Tab-separated table of C-alpha atoms and ligand atoms in Angstrom:
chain	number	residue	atom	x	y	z
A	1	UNK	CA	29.515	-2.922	-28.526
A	2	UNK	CA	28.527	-1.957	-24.851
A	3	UNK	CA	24.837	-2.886	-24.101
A	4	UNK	CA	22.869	-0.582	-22.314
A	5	UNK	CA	22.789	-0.763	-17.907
A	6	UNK	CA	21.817	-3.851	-16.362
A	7	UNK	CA	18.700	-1.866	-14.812
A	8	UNK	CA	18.073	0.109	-18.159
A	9	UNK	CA	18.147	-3.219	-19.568
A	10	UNK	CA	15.806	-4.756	-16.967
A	11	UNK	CA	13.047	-2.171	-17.269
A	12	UNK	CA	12.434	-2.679	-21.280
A	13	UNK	CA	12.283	-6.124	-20.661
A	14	UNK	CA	10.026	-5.711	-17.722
A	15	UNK	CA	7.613	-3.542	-20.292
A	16	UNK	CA	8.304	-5.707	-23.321
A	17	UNK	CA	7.408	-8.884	-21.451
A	18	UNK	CA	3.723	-6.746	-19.938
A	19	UNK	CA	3.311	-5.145	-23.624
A	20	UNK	CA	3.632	-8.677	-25.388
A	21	UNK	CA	0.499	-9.237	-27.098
A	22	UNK	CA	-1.183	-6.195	-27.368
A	23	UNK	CA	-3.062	-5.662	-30.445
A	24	UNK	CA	-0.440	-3.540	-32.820
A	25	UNK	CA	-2.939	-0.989	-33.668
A	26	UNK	CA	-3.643	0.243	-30.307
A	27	UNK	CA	-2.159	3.220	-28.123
A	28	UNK	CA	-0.560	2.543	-25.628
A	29	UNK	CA	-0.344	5.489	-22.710
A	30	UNK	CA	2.280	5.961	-19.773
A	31	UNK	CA	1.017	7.823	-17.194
A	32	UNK	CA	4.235	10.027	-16.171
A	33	UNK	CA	4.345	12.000	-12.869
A	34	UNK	CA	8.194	13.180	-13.580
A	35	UNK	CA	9.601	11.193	-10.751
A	36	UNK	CA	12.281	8.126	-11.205
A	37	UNK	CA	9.545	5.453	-11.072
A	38	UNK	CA	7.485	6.471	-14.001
A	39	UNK	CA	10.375	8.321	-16.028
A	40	UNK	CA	12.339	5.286	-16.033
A	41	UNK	CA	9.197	3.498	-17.332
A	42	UNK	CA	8.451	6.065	-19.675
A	43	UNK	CA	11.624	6.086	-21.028
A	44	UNK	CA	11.494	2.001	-21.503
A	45	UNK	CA	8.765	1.827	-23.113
A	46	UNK	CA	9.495	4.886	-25.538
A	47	UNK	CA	12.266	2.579	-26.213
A	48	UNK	CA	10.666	-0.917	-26.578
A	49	UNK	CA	6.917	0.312	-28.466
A	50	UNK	CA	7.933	1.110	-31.609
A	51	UNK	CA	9.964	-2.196	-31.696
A	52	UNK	CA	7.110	-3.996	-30.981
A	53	UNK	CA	5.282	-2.170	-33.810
A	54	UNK	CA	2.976	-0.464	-30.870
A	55	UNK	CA	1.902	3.208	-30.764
A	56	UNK	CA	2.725	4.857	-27.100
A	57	UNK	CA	1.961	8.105	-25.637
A	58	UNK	CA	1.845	10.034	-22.486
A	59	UNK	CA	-0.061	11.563	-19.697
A	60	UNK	CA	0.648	13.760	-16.876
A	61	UNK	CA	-1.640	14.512	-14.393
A	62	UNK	CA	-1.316	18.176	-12.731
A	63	UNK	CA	-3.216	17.795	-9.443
A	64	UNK	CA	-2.354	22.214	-8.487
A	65	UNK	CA	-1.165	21.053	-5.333
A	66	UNK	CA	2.192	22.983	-5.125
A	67	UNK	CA	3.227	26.181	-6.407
A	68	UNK	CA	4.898	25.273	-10.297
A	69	UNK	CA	2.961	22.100	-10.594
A	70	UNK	CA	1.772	23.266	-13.955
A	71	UNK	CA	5.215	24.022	-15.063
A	72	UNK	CA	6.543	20.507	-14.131
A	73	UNK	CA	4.024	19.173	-15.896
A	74	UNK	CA	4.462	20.632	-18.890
A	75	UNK	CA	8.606	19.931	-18.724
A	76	UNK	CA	7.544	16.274	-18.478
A	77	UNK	CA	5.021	16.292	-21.692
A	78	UNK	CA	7.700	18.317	-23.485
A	79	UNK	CA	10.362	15.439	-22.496
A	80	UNK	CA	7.719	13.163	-23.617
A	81	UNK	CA	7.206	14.368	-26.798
A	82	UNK	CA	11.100	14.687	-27.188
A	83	UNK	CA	10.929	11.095	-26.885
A	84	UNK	CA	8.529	10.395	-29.104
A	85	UNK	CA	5.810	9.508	-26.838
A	86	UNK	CA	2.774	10.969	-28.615
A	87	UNK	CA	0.652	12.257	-28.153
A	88	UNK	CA	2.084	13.571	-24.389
A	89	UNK	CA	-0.701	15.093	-22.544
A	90	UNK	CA	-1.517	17.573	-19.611
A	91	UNK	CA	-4.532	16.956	-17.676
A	92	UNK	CA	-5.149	19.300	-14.054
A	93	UNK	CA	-7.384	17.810	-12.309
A	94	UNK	CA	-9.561	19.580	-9.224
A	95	UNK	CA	-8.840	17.526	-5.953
A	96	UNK	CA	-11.142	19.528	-4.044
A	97	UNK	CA	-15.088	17.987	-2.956
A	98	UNK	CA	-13.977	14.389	-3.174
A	99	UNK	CA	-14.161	12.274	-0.239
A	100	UNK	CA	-11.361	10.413	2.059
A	101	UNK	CA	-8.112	12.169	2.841
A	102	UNK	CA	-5.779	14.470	0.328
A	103	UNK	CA	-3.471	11.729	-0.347
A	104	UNK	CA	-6.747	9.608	-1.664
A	105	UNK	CA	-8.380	12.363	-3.173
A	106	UNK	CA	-5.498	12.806	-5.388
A	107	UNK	CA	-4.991	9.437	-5.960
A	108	UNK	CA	-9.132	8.775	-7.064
A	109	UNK	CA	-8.830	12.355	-9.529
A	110	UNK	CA	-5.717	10.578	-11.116
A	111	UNK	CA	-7.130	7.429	-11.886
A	112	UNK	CA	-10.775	9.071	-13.079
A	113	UNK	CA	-8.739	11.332	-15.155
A	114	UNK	CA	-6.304	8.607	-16.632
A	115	UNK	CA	-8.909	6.095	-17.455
A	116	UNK	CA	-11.059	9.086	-19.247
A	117	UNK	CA	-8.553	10.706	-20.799
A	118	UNK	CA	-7.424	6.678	-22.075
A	119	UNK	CA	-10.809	5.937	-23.357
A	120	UNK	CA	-11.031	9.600	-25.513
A	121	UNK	CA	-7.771	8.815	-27.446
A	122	UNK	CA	-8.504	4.694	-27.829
A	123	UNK	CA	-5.806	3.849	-25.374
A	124	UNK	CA	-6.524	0.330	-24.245
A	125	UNK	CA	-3.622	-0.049	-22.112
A	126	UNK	CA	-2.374	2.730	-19.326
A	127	UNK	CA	0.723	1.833	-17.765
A	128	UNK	CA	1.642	2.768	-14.324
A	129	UNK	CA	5.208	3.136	-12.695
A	130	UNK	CA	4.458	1.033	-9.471
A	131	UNK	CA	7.707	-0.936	-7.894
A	132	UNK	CA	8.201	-3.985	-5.349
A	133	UNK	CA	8.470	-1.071	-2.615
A	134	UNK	CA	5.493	0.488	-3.679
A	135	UNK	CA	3.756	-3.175	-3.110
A	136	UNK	CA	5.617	-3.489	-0.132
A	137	UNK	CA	4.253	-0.490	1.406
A	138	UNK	CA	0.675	-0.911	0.356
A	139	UNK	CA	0.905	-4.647	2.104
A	140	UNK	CA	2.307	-2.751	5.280
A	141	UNK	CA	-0.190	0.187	5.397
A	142	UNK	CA	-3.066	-2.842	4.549
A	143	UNK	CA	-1.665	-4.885	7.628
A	144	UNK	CA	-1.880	-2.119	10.126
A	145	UNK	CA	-5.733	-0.595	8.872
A	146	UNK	CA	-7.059	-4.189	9.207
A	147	UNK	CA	-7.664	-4.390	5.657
A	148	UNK	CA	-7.975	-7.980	5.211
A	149	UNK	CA	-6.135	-10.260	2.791
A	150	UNK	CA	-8.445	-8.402	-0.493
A	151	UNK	CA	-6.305	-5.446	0.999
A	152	UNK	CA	-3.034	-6.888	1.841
A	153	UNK	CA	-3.513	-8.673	-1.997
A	154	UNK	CA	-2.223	-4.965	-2.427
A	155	UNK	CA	-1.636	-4.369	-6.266
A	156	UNK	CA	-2.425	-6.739	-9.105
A	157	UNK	CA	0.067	-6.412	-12.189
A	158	UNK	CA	-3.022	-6.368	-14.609
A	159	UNK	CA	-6.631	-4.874	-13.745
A	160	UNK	CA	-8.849	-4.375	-16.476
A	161	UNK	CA	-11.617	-0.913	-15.976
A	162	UNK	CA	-14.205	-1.234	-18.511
A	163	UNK	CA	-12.336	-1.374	-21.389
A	164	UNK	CA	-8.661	-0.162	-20.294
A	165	UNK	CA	-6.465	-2.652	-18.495
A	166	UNK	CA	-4.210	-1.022	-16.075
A	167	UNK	CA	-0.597	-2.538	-16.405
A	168	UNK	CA	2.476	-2.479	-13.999
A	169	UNK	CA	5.440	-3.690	-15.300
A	170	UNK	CA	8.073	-2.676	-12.816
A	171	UNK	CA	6.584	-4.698	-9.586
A	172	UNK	CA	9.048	-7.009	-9.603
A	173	UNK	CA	12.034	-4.046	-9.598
A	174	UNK	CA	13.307	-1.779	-6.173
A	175	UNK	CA	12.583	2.185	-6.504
A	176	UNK	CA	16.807	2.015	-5.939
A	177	UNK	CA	16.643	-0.106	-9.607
A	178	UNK	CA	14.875	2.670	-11.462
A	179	UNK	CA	16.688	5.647	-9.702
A	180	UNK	CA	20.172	3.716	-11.173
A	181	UNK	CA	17.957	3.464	-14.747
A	182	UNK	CA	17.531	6.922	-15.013
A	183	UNK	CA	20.961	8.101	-13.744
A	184	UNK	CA	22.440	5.460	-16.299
A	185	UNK	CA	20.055	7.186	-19.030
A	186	UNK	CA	21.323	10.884	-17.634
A	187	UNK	CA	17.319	11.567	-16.696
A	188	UNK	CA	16.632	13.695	-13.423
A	189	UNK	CA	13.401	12.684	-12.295
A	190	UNK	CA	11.520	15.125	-10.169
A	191	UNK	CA	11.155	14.336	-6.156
A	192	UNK	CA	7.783	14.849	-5.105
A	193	UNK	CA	7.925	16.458	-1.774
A	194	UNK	CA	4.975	14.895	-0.744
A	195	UNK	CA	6.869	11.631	-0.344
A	196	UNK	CA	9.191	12.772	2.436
A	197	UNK	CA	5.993	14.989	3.729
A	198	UNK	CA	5.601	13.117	7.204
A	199	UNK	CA	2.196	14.208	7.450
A	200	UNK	CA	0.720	11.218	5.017
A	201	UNK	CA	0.644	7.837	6.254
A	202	UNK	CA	2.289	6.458	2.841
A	203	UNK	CA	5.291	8.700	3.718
A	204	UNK	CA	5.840	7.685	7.118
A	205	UNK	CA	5.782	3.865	5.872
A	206	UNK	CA	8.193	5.209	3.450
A	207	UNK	CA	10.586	7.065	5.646
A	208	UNK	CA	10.571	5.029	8.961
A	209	UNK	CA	8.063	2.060	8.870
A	210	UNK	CA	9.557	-0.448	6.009
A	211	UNK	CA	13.234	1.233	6.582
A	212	UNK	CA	12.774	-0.001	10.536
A	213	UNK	CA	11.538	-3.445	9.548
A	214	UNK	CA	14.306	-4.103	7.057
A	215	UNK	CA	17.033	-2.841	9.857
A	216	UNK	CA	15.138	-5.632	12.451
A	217	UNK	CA	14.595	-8.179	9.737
A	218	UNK	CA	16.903	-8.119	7.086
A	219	UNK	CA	16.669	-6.723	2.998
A	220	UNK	CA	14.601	-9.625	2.313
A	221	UNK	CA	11.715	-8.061	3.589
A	222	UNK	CA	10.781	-6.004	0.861
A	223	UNK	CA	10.352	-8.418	-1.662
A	224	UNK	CA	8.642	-11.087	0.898
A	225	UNK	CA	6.080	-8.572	1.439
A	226	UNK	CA	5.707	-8.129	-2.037
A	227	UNK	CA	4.980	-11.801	-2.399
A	228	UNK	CA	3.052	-11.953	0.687
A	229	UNK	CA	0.637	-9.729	-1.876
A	230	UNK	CA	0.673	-12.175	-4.895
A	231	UNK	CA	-0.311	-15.393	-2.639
A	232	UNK	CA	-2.699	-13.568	-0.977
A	233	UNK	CA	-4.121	-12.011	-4.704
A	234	UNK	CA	-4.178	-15.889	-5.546
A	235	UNK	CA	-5.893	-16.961	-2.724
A	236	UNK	CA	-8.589	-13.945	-3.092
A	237	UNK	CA	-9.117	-14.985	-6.649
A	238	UNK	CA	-9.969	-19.210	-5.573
A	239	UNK	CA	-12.059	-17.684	-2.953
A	240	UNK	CA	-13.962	-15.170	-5.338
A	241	UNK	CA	-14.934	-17.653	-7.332
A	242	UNK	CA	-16.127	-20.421	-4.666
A	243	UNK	CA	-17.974	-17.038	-3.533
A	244	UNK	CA	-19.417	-16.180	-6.620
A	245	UNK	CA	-20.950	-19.824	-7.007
A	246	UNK	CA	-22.142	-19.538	-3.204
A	247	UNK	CA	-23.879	-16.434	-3.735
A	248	UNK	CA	-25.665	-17.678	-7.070
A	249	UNK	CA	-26.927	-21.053	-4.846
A	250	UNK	CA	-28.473	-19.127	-2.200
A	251	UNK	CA	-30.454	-16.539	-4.499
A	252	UNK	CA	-34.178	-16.108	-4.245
A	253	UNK	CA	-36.084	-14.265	-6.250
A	254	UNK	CA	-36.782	-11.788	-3.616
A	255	UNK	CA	-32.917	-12.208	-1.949
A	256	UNK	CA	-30.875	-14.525	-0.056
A	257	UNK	CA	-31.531	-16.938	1.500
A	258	UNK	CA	-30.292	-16.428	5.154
A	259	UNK	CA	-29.988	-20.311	5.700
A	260	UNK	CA	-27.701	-20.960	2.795
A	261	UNK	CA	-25.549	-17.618	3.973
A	262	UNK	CA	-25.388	-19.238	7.207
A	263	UNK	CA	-23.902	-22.527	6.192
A	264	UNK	CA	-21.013	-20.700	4.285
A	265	UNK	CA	-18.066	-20.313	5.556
A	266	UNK	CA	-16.840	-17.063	7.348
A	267	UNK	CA	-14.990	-16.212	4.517
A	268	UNK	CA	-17.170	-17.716	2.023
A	269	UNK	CA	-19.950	-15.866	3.364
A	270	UNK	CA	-18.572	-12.389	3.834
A	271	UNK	CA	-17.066	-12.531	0.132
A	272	UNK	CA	-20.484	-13.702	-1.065
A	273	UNK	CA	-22.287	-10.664	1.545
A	274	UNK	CA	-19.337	-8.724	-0.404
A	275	UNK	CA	-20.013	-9.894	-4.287
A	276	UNK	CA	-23.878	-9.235	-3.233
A	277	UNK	CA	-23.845	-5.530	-1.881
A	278	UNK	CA	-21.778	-4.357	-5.189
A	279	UNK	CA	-24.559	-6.107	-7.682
A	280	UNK	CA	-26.976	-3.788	-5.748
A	281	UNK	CA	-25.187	-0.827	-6.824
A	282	UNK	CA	-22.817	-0.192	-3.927
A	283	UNK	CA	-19.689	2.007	-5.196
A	284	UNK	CA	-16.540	-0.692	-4.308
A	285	UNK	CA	-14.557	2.580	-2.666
A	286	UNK	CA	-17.417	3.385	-0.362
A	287	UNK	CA	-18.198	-0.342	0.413
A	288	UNK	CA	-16.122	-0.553	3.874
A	289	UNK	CA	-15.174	-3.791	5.787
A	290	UNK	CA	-17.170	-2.422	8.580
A	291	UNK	CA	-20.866	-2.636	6.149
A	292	UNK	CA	-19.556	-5.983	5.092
A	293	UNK	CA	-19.431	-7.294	9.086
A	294	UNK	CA	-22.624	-5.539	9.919
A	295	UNK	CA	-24.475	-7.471	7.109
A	296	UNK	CA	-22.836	-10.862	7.921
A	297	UNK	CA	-23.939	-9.964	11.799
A	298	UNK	CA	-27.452	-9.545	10.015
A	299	UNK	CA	-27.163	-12.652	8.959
A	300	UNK	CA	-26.101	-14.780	11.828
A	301	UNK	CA	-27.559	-13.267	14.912
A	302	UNK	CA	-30.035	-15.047	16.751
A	303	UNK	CA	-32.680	-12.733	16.249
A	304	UNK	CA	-31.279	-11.134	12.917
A	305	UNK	CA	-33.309	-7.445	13.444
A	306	UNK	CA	-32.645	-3.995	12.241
A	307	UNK	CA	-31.159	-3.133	9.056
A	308	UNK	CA	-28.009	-2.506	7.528
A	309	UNK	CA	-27.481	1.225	5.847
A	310	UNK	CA	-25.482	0.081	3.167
A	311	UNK	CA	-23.352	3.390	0.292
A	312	UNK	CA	-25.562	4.561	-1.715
A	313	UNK	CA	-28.738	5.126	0.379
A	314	UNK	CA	-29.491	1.195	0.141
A	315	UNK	CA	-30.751	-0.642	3.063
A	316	UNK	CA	-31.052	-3.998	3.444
A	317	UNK	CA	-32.964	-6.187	6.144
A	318	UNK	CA	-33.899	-9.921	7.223
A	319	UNK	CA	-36.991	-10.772	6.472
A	320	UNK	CA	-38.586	-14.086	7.472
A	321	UNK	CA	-35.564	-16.075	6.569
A	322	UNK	CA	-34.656	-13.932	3.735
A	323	UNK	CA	-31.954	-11.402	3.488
A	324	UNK	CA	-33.409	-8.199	1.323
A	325	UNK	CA	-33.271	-5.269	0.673
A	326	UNK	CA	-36.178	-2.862	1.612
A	327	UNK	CA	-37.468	0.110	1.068
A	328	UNK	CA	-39.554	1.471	3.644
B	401	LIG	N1	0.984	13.167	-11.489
B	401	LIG	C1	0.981	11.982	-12.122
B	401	LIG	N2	0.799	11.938	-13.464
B	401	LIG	C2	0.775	10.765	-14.126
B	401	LIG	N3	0.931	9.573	-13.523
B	401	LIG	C3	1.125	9.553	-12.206
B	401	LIG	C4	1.160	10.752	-11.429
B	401	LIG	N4	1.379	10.414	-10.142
B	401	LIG	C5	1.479	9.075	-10.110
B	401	LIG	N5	1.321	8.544	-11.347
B	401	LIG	C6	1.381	7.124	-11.753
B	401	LIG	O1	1.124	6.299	-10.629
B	401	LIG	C7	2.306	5.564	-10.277
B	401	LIG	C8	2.443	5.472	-8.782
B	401	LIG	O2	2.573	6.755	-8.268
B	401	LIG	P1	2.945	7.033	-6.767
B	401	LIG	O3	2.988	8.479	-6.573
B	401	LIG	O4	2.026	6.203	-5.919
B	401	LIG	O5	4.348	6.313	-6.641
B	401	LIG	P2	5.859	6.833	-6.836
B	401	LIG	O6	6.679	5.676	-6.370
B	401	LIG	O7	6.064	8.151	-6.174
B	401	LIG	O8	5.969	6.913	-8.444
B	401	LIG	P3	6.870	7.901	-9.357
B	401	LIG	O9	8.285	7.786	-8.853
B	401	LIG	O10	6.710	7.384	-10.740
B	401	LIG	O11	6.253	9.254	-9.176
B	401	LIG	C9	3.444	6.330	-10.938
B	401	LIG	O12	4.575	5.513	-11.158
B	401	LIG	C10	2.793	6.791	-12.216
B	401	LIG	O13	2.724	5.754	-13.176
């Protein structure tokens, strides 16, 4: 008997290995845009759930960015369903009024519309089509803004949103790997012309960036970059917590205590600075590197004056050895 293609194979083990343990009862969603990453995911896991006793369904987002995008959409629920991943669902979202670029924009309406939609059907698992390139790229594009090692971390495999834990099984496979899946499978997944669409920063890494590096550097890069992302993820995670236990020593019931902050260390302290300006109520996508500095400046200038404007109309000050935040 001839088994299936080493790559088919080597996605349904990638999702049976990330679906192993989920409670048997629960729905399971893929979100599907159509092209070769999530297709050949989809198709794994319409495969590998109902061997594993596990319900699994589908969603498609339709941002109505290009002319047809409804159409597509629907030809990828329809596949779905002729896969028996049910239910397979539409959902348009409006890209328009939110903040940050197109290309984040759509990305923010996705997620907000996956996680919702996962919570109304009881879907406590959404998985998502993301490959070692994909990682790759987000380390690169991290690198260049400045983003830090919490940036460069890039994508975790498993990140849990009140209540639905977002799962990516393919990060340890090339885009190239799933492409050969679906050929293997005879699937045409859909190329999103925003990909090759020079214009987004993503694309360019895509198209010339990572391409460039692995012509100066060899094919290795691509998957060192990748694991430059899970040391770095480790190394955020020790540091959160040594954080975390900083931050609760230097609390005072009206703040923190600037003397504490100031023993920290520099990365101690701006995790802790960090930790402190989300428990306010700071959302984590407007909380910028740049409000994170100015409060640590706050904190260790001579003088420590002025306040710090931080998302979400919140100031906060020094005050006689105390770091709060005020009102007037
Ligand atoms: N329109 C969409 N509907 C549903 N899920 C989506 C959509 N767009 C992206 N996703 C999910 O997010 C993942 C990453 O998407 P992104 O566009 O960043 O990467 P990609 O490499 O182009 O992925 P793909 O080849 O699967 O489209 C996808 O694999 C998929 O799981």
């Amino acid at each position: 008997m001839v088994g299936p293609a080493p790559t088919v194979a080597a996605t349904r083990v990638a999702v049976r290995r990330m679906l192993h343990g989920i409670r048997k009862d629960a729905l399971v969603l893929v979100a599907c845009s159509g092209g070769a990453d999530s297709l050949a995911l989809a198709a794994a896991t319409a495969f590998v759930a109902p061997r594993m006793g596990l319900r699994a369904g589908l969603i498609t987002i339709d941002h109505g960015l290009q002319d047809g995008s409804d159409r597509r959409a629907a030809a990828v629920a329809a596949w779905g369903e002729s896969v028996d991943l049910r239910p397979a669902l539409v959902v348009s979202v409006d890209v328009s009024g939110r903040p940050g670029g197109p290309e984040a924009a759509a990305r923010e309406a996705r997620y907000d519309a996956i996680l919702e939609t996962a919570r109304a059907c009881q879907a406590n698992s959404v998985l998502l089509g993301h490959t070692r390139d994909d990682q790759a790229e987000t380390v690169l594009l991290a690198l260049a803004r400045g983003a830090g090692p919490r940036g460069m971390a890039a994508m975790p495999d498993r990140r849990d949103v009140e209540g639905v834990a977002l799962l990516r099984p393919l990060l340890d496979m090339s885009r190239d790997e799933t492409r050969k899946a679906c050929a293997a499978m005879g699937l045409e997944p859909w190329e999103d012309p925003h990909n090759l669409d020079p214009s987004y920063a993503r694309s360019r890494v895509r198209g010339s960036a990572l391409p460039a590096l692995v012509d100066a550097l060899g094919p290795g890069v691509v998957s060192n970059l990748a694991r430059t992302a899970r040391l770095l993820a480790q190394d955020a995670e020790a540091l959160d917590v040594l954080a975390a236990e900083e931050l609760e020593r230097s609390k005072l019931e009206e703040g923190l205590s600037v003397a504490m902050l100031e023993a920290l260390l520099p990365a101690l302290r701006a995790r802790a600075l960090h930790s402190w300006a989300l428990s306010l109520g700071c959302s984590p996508a407007a909380l910028s590197h740049r409000h994170v500095t100015a409060l640590e400046a706050l904190v260790t200038s001579w003088h420590g004056q002025g306040a710090v404007h931080l998302p979400g109309g919140i100031r906060a000050a020094r005050v006689a050895g105390v770091l709060r935040v005020v009102t007037e």
